[in-house]
C-alpha cells in the first residue's frame, strides 16, 4: 500500500525458545511425559562413514497408538536404497514436525555389509476427551469443528491455546464481543482432558453506526467503507465484533489517506443504549487533517520515452490532491505503455516525501525499463478436452511480433469470456536474448454441459417450467464410437460450439427450441447460428402459435474504422397460426385468422463495450437493425427499423468490491408498411415499462377494445442499482417512460417510477428473483396498469 508504514519488530530470545518448545523442537517439561532424555536438535550432517552403504532393513520401535504405515510414509530412507545421513536426519525432523512424537532417534547398525536402520519413537500422550462448560450459544458439534484438534490426537498445549482463540473468534463473529474462554492447563497435562471454560456474557447487536469529525465525506459514503453494520431484521444480524471495528477504523483511515489526507487518524468508541448492554452504538471518530497537494512530479530512470510523453500519459498533475487510486492508475498506465512496446519487464516504483511548503508533497516515479522482446514460440497448456484451435483463435498475436502485453491481456479476457475456461493466464517464458516464448495456460470449465430442470413464474408469463440441455463446448463432428462414450460425455465435445435444447411448458406460454451456434465458421471470425422452434401463447382475443426456423451469420470487426463492432445477417421463416379467435374481435385480428406464412431478413449492427453479459457495471451496448418481411416470400411485406442504446456507470465501489451502478436506456422502433398484429409493437411489464401490464400499452380497436399493437414505439428509462446485503440482495430505484402509437408520433407519453429488490440465492445453483413496485404517474386512458411485477426462476437441479 502506498501509505502503509511498517514498524520494526524485535523478537526476544525467550520468545524464540518458547516458540520452539511449543512447536515440538524441544520437550515440554511435564509430569505427563515419560522420563526420557530431551531430544537433541537435528543437526545438519552432510556425510557419514556409512553413506553409500545399502540399507537392508528399516525397523520402527516404540509405537503404541500411531499406525506403523503412517510412520513409514514419512520416511525417505527405504530398504534397498543407499544410506545417506542427511536424508535420515530429514526423516527425524519430518516425524517431529507431525506433532505426534515427543522424541525420534535413528540408529544405523552395520550387519553383514548392509545397514539395519532403527527408528525409536516416543509418542506424545493422546487427548482423552474435549469438553465445554458454560457453552449455550453453540452446539457441541459447532465448537468441535472450530478446534484444530480432536480427542485421540497427541496433546499439544500450543494447539489447545489455538483452540481457545478459535472459540473466542467463533463467539465474537456472532456478536458475543465480551466472551471469555479459558482452560485448565494442569488438567490437560496431568489427565489429558481438555476442558474449556466459557463465560459467554451478553450478545451485543449494533443498533447504529455513526461518525464524528467527518466534514469531507458524508456518513453514507463512509458507511460503505466499514463492515460493521446495524441490525436489520431478517437481512442483517448486526453482531458487534471489536476486532472488526478496529479493522473498520483502519479502513476509514486508509480511505482518507488514499484521497490525500495523509495525516488523517480514525478510532472508534462504543456506547450502550441500555443497561443490559445489548444495544450498541458504534461511533467512528475522525480527525481529517490537511489534504496534501502534489507540489512537484519527478521522473527518474527513463530513456525510451521523453518526459513529455510520460507526463502526457499520466492522470496525476502538479496541483492535484495526492490520490492513491490516481497514482496507482498512473503506474499501471505507464507500465502498460512500456509493455505495449515490448518492454514486458518494465516497472515503475512510486514514492513521495513531504515538501518544504506546507500541505504539499513531492512525488517521484522511478523507472526500470529493461529491454524490448519479440514473441518466440506460442505454447498452449491445460486444454485436455478442448481443441487447441479454440484457444489459439482468441490470441490474435503471432511469433516474431513485438511482445505486446495489451494484446496478451485482451487475449486472457477473450479466453475467459468464451465460457470454455474458468481461468486463463498468458506469461513470457524462456531466456533467449530479445525473445520470449508465450505460455498460454487455461483451466477448462467443468460445467460446459448442463442439464437444468425447474419452474419459474413472472407477471409477464405466469407459471412456466423449464427443461434445458445445453453444451457450450459442443462438436457436431465428434460422433460417439459407442453408446458408452455417449453416456459418459466423451462425445460431441471440444470445438467450442453451442448446442441448446429447451422445453418450456407453462400456464400462459409453451415453447420448444433447438439452437446451434458455431462462433468461428471455417476458423474465420464469422459466427453461424441455426435454430428451430415451436411457440404457443394466449393473446388478447386469440391464441398465437408459431413454428419456425432461423439461421444467421455474424462478423466481428477486429480493425479498421468498424473495430469493436459486429454485424449480423439473420433469416427467419415461420408458419403463424392464429386460432381460438374471440367473437367480434378487432378487424386486424380477424384479418390474420388461421394460417399465415412469414419470412424475414434482418441486418443488424452492434457495438458492445459492457464488462458483463448478465450483470454489466460499465460500458454501453448499441444495436441498430433493419428487418424486411417478404424478402423471401410469404403473406406479408413490411419493414421494421429499430435502434436501442444502454449505458452503464459504476458510481461507487465499497470495500467489499460491491458496485453501485446507474444505467440509462433508450429505444426507438418503426414499422414501414402494413404489418400483422403479431409483428407489431407492444409495451408494458418487466423488461419494458414497469407499472403497466405485460403488453398493457397498445393501441386498441374493435367492439371488445382488443390490443392490436402499434407501428411506432419509443421507450427510455434509468435505473440505480445498489447492494443491500453482500451481492445476493440488491435494491433498485427506477423510472420508465415511453409510448406505443399507431403511426410515427407521440400522442400519449407514459411514465412510471418505482423501486424493487433483486435476489440471487445460491440454492441448487443460482436462483434469480426480481420484485418491483411501480406507480404510473402518466398513462393513457386504455392502458392496463400493474403496481407489482415479479420474476422468479427456480431450478430443480
PDB file of C-alpha atoms in Angstrom, residues 7 130-131 178 286 300 345 360 448 458 475 504 528 530 658 707 756 769:
ATOM      1  CA  UNK A   7       7.248  -0.747  12.429  1.00  0.00           C
ATOM      2  CA  UNK A 130     -12.642 -32.486  24.995  1.00  0.00           C
ATOM      3  CA  UNK A 131     -15.438 -30.769  26.944  1.00  0.00           C
ATOM      4  CA  UNK A 178     -17.077  -9.877  25.594  1.00  0.00           C
ATOM      5  CA  UNK A 286     -12.341  11.028  12.570  1.00  0.00           C
ATOM      6  CA  UNK A 300      13.791   9.148 -12.917  1.00  0.00           C
ATOM      7  CA  UNK A 345       9.561  -6.435 -17.583  1.00  0.00           C
ATOM      8  CA  UNK A 360       2.427  19.719  -0.403  1.00  0.00           C
ATOM      9  CA  UNK A 448     -19.870 -26.650 -20.170  1.00  0.00           C
ATOM     10  CA  UNK A 458     -43.396 -13.956 -13.695  1.00  0.00           C
ATOM     11  CA  UNK A 475     -18.507 -30.539 -31.501  1.00  0.00           C
ATOM     12  CA  UNK A 504     -40.804 -24.571 -21.521  1.00  0.00           C
ATOM     13  CA  UNK A 528     -23.116 -19.098 -37.728  1.00  0.00           C
ATOM     14  CA  UNK A 530     -29.341 -22.044 -36.690  1.00  0.00           C
ATOM     15  CA  UNK A 658     -19.727  -4.305  -4.346  1.00  0.00           C
ATOM     16  CA  UNK A 707     -54.949  -4.589 -28.086  1.00  0.00           C
ATOM     17  CA  UNK A 756     -37.504  -3.107  -6.154  1.00  0.00           C
ATOM     18  CA  UNK A 769     -35.596 -13.222  -8.287  1.00  0.00           C
TER      19      UNK A 769
END
